[in-house]
Coordinates of C-alpha atoms and ligand atoms in Angstrom, one line a residue:
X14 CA 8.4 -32.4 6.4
X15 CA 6.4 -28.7 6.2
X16 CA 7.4 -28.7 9.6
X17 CA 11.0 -29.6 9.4
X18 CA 10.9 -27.1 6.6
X19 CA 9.4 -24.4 9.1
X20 CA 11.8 -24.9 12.4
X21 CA 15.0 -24.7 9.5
X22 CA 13.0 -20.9 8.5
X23 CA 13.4 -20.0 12.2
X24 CA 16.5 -21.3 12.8
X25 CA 17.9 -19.6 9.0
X26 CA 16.3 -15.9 10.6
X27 CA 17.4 -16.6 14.2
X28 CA 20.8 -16.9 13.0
X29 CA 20.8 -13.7 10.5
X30 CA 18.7 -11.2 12.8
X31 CA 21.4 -9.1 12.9
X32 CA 22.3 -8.5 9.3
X33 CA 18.4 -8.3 8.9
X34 CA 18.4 -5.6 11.4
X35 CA 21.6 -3.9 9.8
X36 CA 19.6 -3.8 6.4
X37 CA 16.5 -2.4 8.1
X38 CA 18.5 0.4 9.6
X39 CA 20.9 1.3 7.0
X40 CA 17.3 2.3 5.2
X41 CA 15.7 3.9 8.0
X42 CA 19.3 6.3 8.2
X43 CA 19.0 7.0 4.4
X44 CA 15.2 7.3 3.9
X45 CA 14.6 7.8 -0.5
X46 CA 11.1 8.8 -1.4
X47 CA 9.5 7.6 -4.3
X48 CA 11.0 6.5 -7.5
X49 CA 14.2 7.6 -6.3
X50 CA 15.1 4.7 -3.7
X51 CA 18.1 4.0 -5.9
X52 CA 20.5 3.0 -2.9
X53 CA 17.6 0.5 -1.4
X54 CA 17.1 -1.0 -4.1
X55 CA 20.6 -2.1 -4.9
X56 CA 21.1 -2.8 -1.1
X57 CA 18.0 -5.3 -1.1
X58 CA 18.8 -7.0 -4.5
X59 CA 22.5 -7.4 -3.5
X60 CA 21.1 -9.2 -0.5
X61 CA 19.3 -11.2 -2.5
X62 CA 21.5 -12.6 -5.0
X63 CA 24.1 -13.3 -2.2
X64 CA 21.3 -15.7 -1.1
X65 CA 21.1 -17.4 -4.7
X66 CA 18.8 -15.5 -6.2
X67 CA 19.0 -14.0 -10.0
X68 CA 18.3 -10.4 -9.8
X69 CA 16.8 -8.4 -12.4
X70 CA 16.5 -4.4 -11.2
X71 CA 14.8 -2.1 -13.2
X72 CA 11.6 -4.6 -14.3
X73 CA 8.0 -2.6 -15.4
X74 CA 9.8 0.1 -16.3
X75 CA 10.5 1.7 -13.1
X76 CA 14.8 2.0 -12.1
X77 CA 14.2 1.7 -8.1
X78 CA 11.7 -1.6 -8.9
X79 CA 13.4 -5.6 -8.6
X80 CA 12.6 -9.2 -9.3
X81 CA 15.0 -11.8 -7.3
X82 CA 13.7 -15.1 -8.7
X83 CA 14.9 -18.8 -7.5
X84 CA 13.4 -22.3 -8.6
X85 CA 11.9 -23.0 -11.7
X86 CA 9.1 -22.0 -13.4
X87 CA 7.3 -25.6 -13.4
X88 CA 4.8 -25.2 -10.5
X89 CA 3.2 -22.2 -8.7
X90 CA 5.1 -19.2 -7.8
X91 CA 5.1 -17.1 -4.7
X92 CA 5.7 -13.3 -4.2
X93 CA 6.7 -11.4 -1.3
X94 CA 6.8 -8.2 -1.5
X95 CA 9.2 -5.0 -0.5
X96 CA 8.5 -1.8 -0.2
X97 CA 11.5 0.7 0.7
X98 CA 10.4 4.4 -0.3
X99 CA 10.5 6.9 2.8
X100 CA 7.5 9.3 3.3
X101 CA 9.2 13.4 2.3
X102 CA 9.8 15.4 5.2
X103 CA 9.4 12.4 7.9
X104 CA 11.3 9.6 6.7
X105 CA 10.4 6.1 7.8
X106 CA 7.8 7.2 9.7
X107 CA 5.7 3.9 7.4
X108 CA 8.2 1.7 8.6
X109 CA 9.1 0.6 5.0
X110 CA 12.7 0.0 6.3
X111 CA 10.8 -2.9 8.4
X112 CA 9.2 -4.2 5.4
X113 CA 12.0 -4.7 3.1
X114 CA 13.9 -5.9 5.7
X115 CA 10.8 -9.1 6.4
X116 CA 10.4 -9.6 2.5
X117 CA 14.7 -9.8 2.5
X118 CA 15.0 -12.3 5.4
X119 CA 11.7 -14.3 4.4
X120 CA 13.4 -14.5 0.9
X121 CA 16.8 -15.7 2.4
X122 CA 14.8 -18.6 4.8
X123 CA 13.1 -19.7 2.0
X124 CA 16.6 -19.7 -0.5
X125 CA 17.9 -22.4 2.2
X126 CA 15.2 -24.7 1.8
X127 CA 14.0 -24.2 -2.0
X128 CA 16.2 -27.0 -3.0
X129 CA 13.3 -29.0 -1.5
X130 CA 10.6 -27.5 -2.2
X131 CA 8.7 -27.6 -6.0
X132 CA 7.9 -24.2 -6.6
X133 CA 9.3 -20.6 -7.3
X134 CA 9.6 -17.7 -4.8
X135 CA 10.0 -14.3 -5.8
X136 CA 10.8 -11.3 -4.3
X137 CA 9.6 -8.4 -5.8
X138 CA 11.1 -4.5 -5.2
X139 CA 8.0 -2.4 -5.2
X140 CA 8.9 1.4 -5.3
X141 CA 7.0 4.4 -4.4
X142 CA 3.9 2.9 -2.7
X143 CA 3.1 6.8 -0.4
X144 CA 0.9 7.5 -3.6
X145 CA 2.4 7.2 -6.7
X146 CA 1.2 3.1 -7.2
X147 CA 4.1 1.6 -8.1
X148 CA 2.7 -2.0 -7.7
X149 CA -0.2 -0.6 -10.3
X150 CA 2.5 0.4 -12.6
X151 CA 4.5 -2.5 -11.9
X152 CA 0.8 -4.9 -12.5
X153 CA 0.0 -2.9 -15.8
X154 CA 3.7 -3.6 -17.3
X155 CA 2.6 -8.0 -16.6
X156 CA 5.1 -8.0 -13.0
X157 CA 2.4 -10.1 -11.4
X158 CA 0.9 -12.2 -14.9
X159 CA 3.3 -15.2 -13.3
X160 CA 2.3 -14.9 -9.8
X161 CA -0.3 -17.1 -7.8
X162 CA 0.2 -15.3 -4.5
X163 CA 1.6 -12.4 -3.4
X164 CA 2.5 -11.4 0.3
X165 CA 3.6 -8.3 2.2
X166 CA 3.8 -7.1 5.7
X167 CA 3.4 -3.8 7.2
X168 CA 4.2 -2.4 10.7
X169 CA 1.5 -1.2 12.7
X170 CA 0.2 -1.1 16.3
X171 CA -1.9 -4.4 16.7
X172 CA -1.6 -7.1 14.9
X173 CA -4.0 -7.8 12.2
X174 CA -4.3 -10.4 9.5
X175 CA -7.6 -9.1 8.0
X176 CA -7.5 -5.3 8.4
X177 CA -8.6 -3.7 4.9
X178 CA -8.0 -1.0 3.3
X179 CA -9.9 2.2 1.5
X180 CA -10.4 2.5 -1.8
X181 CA -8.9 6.3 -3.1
X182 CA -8.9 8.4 -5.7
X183 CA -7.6 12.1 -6.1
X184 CA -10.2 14.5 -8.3
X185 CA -8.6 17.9 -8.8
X186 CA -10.8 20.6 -10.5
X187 CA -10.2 24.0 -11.5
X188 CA -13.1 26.9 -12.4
X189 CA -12.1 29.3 -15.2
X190 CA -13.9 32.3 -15.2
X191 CA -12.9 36.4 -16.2
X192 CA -11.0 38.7 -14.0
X193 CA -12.3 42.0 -13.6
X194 CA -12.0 45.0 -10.8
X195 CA -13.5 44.0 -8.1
X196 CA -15.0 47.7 -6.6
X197 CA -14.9 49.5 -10.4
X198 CA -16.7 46.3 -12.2
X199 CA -17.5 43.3 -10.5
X200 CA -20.8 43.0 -12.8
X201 CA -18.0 42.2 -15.7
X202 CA -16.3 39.1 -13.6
X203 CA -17.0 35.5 -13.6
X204 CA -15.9 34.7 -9.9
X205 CA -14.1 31.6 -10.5
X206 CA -13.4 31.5 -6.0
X207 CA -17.6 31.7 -6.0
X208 CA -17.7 28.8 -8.3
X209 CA -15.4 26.8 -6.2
X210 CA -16.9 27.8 -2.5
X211 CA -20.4 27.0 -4.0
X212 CA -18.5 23.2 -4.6
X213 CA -17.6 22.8 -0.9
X214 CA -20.8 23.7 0.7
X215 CA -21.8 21.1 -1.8
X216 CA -20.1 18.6 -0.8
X217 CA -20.6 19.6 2.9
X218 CA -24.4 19.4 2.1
X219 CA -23.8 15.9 0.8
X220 CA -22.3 14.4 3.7
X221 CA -25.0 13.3 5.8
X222 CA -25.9 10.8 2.7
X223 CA -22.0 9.7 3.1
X224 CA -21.6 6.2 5.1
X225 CA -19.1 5.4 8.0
X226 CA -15.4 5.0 5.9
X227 CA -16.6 7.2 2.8
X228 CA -14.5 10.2 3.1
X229 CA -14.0 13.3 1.5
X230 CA -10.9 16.4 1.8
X231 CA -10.2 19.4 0.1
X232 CA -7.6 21.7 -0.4
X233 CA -7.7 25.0 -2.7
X234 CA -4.9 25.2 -4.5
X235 CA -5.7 28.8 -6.1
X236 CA -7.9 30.9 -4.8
X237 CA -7.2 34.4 -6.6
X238 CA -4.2 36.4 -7.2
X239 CA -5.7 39.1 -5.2
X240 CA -8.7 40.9 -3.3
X241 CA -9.5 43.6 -5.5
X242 CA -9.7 41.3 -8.8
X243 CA -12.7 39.2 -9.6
X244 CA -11.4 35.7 -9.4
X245 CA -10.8 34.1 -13.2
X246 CA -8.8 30.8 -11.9
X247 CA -9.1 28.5 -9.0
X248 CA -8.3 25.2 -8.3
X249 CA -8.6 22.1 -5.7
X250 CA -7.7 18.9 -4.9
X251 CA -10.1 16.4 -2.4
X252 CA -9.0 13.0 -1.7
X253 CA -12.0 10.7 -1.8
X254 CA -12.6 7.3 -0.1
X255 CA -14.7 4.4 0.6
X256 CA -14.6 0.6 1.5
X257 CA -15.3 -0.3 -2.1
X258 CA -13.9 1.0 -5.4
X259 CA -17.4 0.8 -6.4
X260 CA -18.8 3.2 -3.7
X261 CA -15.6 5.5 -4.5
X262 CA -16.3 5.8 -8.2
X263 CA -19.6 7.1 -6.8
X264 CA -18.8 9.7 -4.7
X265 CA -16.0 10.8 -7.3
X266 CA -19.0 11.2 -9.4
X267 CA -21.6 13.2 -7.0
X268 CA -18.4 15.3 -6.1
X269 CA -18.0 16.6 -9.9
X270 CA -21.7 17.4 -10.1
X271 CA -21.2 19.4 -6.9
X272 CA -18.8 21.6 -9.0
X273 CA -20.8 21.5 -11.9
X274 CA -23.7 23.1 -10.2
X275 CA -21.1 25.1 -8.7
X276 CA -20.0 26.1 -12.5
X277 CA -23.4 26.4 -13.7
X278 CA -24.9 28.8 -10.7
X279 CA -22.2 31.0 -11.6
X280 CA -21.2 30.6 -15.2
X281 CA -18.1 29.1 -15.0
X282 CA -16.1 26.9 -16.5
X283 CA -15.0 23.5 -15.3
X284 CA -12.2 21.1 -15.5
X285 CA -11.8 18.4 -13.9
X286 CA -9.5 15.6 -13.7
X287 CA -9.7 12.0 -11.7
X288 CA -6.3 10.2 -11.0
X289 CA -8.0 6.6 -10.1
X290 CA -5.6 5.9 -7.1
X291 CA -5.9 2.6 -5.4
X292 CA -8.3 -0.2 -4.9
X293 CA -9.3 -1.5 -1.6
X294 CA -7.4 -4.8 0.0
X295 CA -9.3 -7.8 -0.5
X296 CA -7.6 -9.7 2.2
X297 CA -7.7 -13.3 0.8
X298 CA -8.9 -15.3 3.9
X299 CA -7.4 -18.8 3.4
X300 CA -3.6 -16.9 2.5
X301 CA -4.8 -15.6 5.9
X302 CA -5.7 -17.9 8.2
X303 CA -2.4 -19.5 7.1
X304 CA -0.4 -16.5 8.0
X305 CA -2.6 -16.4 11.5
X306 CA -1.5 -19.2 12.7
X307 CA 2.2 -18.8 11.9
X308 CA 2.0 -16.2 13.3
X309 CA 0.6 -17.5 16.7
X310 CA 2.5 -20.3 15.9
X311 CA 5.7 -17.7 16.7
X312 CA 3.8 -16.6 20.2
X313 CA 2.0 -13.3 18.8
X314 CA -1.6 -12.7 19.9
X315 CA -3.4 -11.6 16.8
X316 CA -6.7 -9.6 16.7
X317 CA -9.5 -9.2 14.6
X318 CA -9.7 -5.3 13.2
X319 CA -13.0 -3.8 14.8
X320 CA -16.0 -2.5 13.3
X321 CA -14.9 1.2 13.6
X322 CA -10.9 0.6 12.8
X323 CA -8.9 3.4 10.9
X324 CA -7.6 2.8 8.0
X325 CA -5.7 3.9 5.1
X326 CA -5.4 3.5 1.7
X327 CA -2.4 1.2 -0.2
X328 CA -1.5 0.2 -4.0
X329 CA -1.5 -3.9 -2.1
X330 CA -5.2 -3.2 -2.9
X331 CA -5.1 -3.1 -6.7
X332 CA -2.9 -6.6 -6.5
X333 CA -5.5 -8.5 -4.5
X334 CA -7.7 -7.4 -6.8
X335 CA -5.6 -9.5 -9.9
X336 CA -3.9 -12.8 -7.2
X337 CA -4.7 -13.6 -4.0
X338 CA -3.2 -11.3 -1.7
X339 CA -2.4 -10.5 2.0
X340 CA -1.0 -7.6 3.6
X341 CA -1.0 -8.5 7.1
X342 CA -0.3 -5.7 10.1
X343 CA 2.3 -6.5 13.0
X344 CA 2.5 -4.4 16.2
X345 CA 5.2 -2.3 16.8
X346 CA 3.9 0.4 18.8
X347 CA 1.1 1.4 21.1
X348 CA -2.5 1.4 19.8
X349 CA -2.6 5.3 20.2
X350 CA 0.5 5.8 17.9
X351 CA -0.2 6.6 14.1
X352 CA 1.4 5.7 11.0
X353 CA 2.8 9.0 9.1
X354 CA 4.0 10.8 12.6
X355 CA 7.5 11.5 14.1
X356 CA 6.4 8.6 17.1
X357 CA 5.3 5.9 14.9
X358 CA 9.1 6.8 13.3
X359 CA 10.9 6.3 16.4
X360 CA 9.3 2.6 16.7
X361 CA 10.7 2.1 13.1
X362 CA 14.0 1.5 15.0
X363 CA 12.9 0.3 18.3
X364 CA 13.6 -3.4 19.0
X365 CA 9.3 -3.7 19.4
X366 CA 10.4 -2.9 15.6
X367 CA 12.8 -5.3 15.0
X368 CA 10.9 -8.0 16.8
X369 CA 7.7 -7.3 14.3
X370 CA 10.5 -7.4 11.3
X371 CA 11.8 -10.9 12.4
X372 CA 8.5 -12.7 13.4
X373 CA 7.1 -11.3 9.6
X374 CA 10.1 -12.6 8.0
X375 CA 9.6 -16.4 9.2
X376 CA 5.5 -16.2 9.1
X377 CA 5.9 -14.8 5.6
X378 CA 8.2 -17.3 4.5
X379 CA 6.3 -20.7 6.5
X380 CA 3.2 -19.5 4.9
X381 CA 4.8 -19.7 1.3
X382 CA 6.3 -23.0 2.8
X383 CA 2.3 -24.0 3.3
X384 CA 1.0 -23.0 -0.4
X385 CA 3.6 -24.9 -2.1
X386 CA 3.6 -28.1 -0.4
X387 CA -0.1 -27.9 -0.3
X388 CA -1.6 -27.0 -3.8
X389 CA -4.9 -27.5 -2.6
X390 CA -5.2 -24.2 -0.7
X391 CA -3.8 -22.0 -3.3
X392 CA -6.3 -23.4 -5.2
X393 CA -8.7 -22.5 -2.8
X394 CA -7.4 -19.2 -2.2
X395 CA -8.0 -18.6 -6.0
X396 CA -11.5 -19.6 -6.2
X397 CA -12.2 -17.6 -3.2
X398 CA -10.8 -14.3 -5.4
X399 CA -12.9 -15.1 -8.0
X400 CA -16.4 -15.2 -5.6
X401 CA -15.1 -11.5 -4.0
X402 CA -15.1 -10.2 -7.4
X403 CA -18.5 -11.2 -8.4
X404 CA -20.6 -8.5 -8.5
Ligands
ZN530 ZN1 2.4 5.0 4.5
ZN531 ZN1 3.2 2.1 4.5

């Protein structure tokens, strides 16, 4: 039966490729960036209750966000997700179009068998995912409280079932000191630029006790209005990141007493303030090895990620953190492409592209087939959840 169920999930996507593909590029040629993916969002939920889905737009509080829901609430319920915001200045150079595309034509296969199935599939409109967290806001406003497992895919240039993802937060911290003339009375300033210079050869002093994926950036933001006045204000951001939330918290911490000794060598003042960012994927293994072999299943040659691969940072890590989650990669371009660069956006509409977007769809959609006709491995994948969270 599972497998009947799978060929008619192939057969549902072979036959709609095209309209698939017209979604994907009709969102690539329109790009919206975060919050504001108004015409995506109606595009994707329109698709979605032509497949017999009830669509709710606007859910957690968020205008660009969507829940299309079919089957009843009597058994478990699976999510796949769609993210459609556009990166500013570059477009889909994240391949999002590709993405909502997959969780679309997953969503469709799986309306044309649901009759048969016991069970619920969602598909849920995730907005603004380049760093405002819209699956955090959507999580804290109870989107996922119903869910048991929640699925995504992303375009990259391998394919990966178990890559993770970096932890991040953003610390930004500003010195307040007292301006005074810089040749007449510098004696009478509190060099605010001092305080903050003092904070980066800090940090830079710090880094040989930082391991292989903690990172730390910085930008000044203010500096000084001008060369012949002491300094009373400046400012920066740094981006810090690890492999754990735990580690990150960490580092967030030894960075503020960088600027505190920063503050305290000069006398200044210091304000700091931590936006908590995103958690690091816990790739749920059995969701995974169910996805792997779909996936091969489809003739795709998946890799493990290797010990030194790069990586990013993605609000998919704060869900696997609450359900079992994945957020498998699928090739679309050469392994010395990157996301976030005018190339990677030029595969976001090659058929290498389109390919990744179709093969997701039906993986995506015979793995949700797997978890509700076998119980037993959603239960599974939640115990495993529970163990990763164990301190
Ligand atoms: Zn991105
Ligand atoms: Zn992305």
């Amino acid at each position: 039966m599972v497998n009947d169920f799978k060929k008619q999930i192939i057969s549902v996507m072979d036959t709609r490729a095209e309209y698939l593909w017209g979604i994907s590029n009709t969102l690539f040629n329109q790009p919206e960036t975060a919050f504001k993916e108004y015409k995506a969002c109606r595009i994707l939920s329109e698709a979605l209750e032509k497949a017999g889905y009830s669509v709710e737009t606007g859910i957690g509080g968020l205008e660009t966000a969507f829940r299309a829901t079919i089957g009843e609430k009597t058994s478990p319920t699976i999510a796949i997700l769609a993210e459609y915001d556009a990166l500013v200045g570059l477009g889909h150079a994240c391949g999002h179009n590709l993405i909502a595309s997959a969780a679309v034509g997953a969503g469709m296969a799986l309306a044309a068998i649901q009759p048969r199935i016991k069970g619920q599939i969602q598909v849920i409109g995730t907005p603004a995912e380049e760093g405002d967290g819209g699956k955090i806001i959507l999580a804290n406003a109870g989107v996922f409280s119903s869910i048991d497992a929640a699925m995504m895919f992303h375009p990259a240039s391998k394919n990966m079932v178990l890559r993770q993802s970096l932890a991040c937060s953003e610390l930004k911290i500003e010195f307040l000191g007292k301006a005074s003339h810089a040749a007449a009375a510098p004696e009478e300033g509190i060099n605010a630029l001092d305080a903050l210079i003092l904070t980066f050869n800090n940090i830079n002093a710090i880094r040989q006790t930082l391991g292989p994926k903690d990172r730390v950036a910085g930008i000044i933001l203010a500096g000084g209005e001008a060369s012949n006045i002491i300094p009373a204000h400046t400012c920066a951001e740094f981006s810090v990141r690890s492999f754990t939330s735990t580690r990150r918290d960490e580092m967030v911490k030894n960075i503020i007493a960088c600027a505190e000794a920063g503050a305290m060598a000069i006398g200044c003042q210091l304000k700091f303030e931590v936006n908590p960012g995103y958690k690091e994927i816990i790739p749920n293994k059995i969701l995974a090895g169910l996805f792997k072999s779909n996936l091969e299943s489809l003739g795709r040659v998946v890799v493990d990620p290797d010990s030194n691969e790069r990586m990013g940072s993605t609000d998919m890590g704060d869900i696997s953190h609450i359900i079992p989650a994945i957020h498998p990669y699928l090739a679309i371009a050469p392994e010395n492409v990157a996301g976030h660069t005018v190339e990677f956006r030029d595969y976001c509409i090659s058929e290498a592209g389109k390919s990744a977007m179709l093969d997701a769809a039906k993986a995506l959609a015979m793995t949700a087939v797997d978890l509700l006709t076998n119980p037993e491995d959603l239960l599974k994948a939640k115990e495993e959840l529970i163990t990763a969270l164990k301190p």
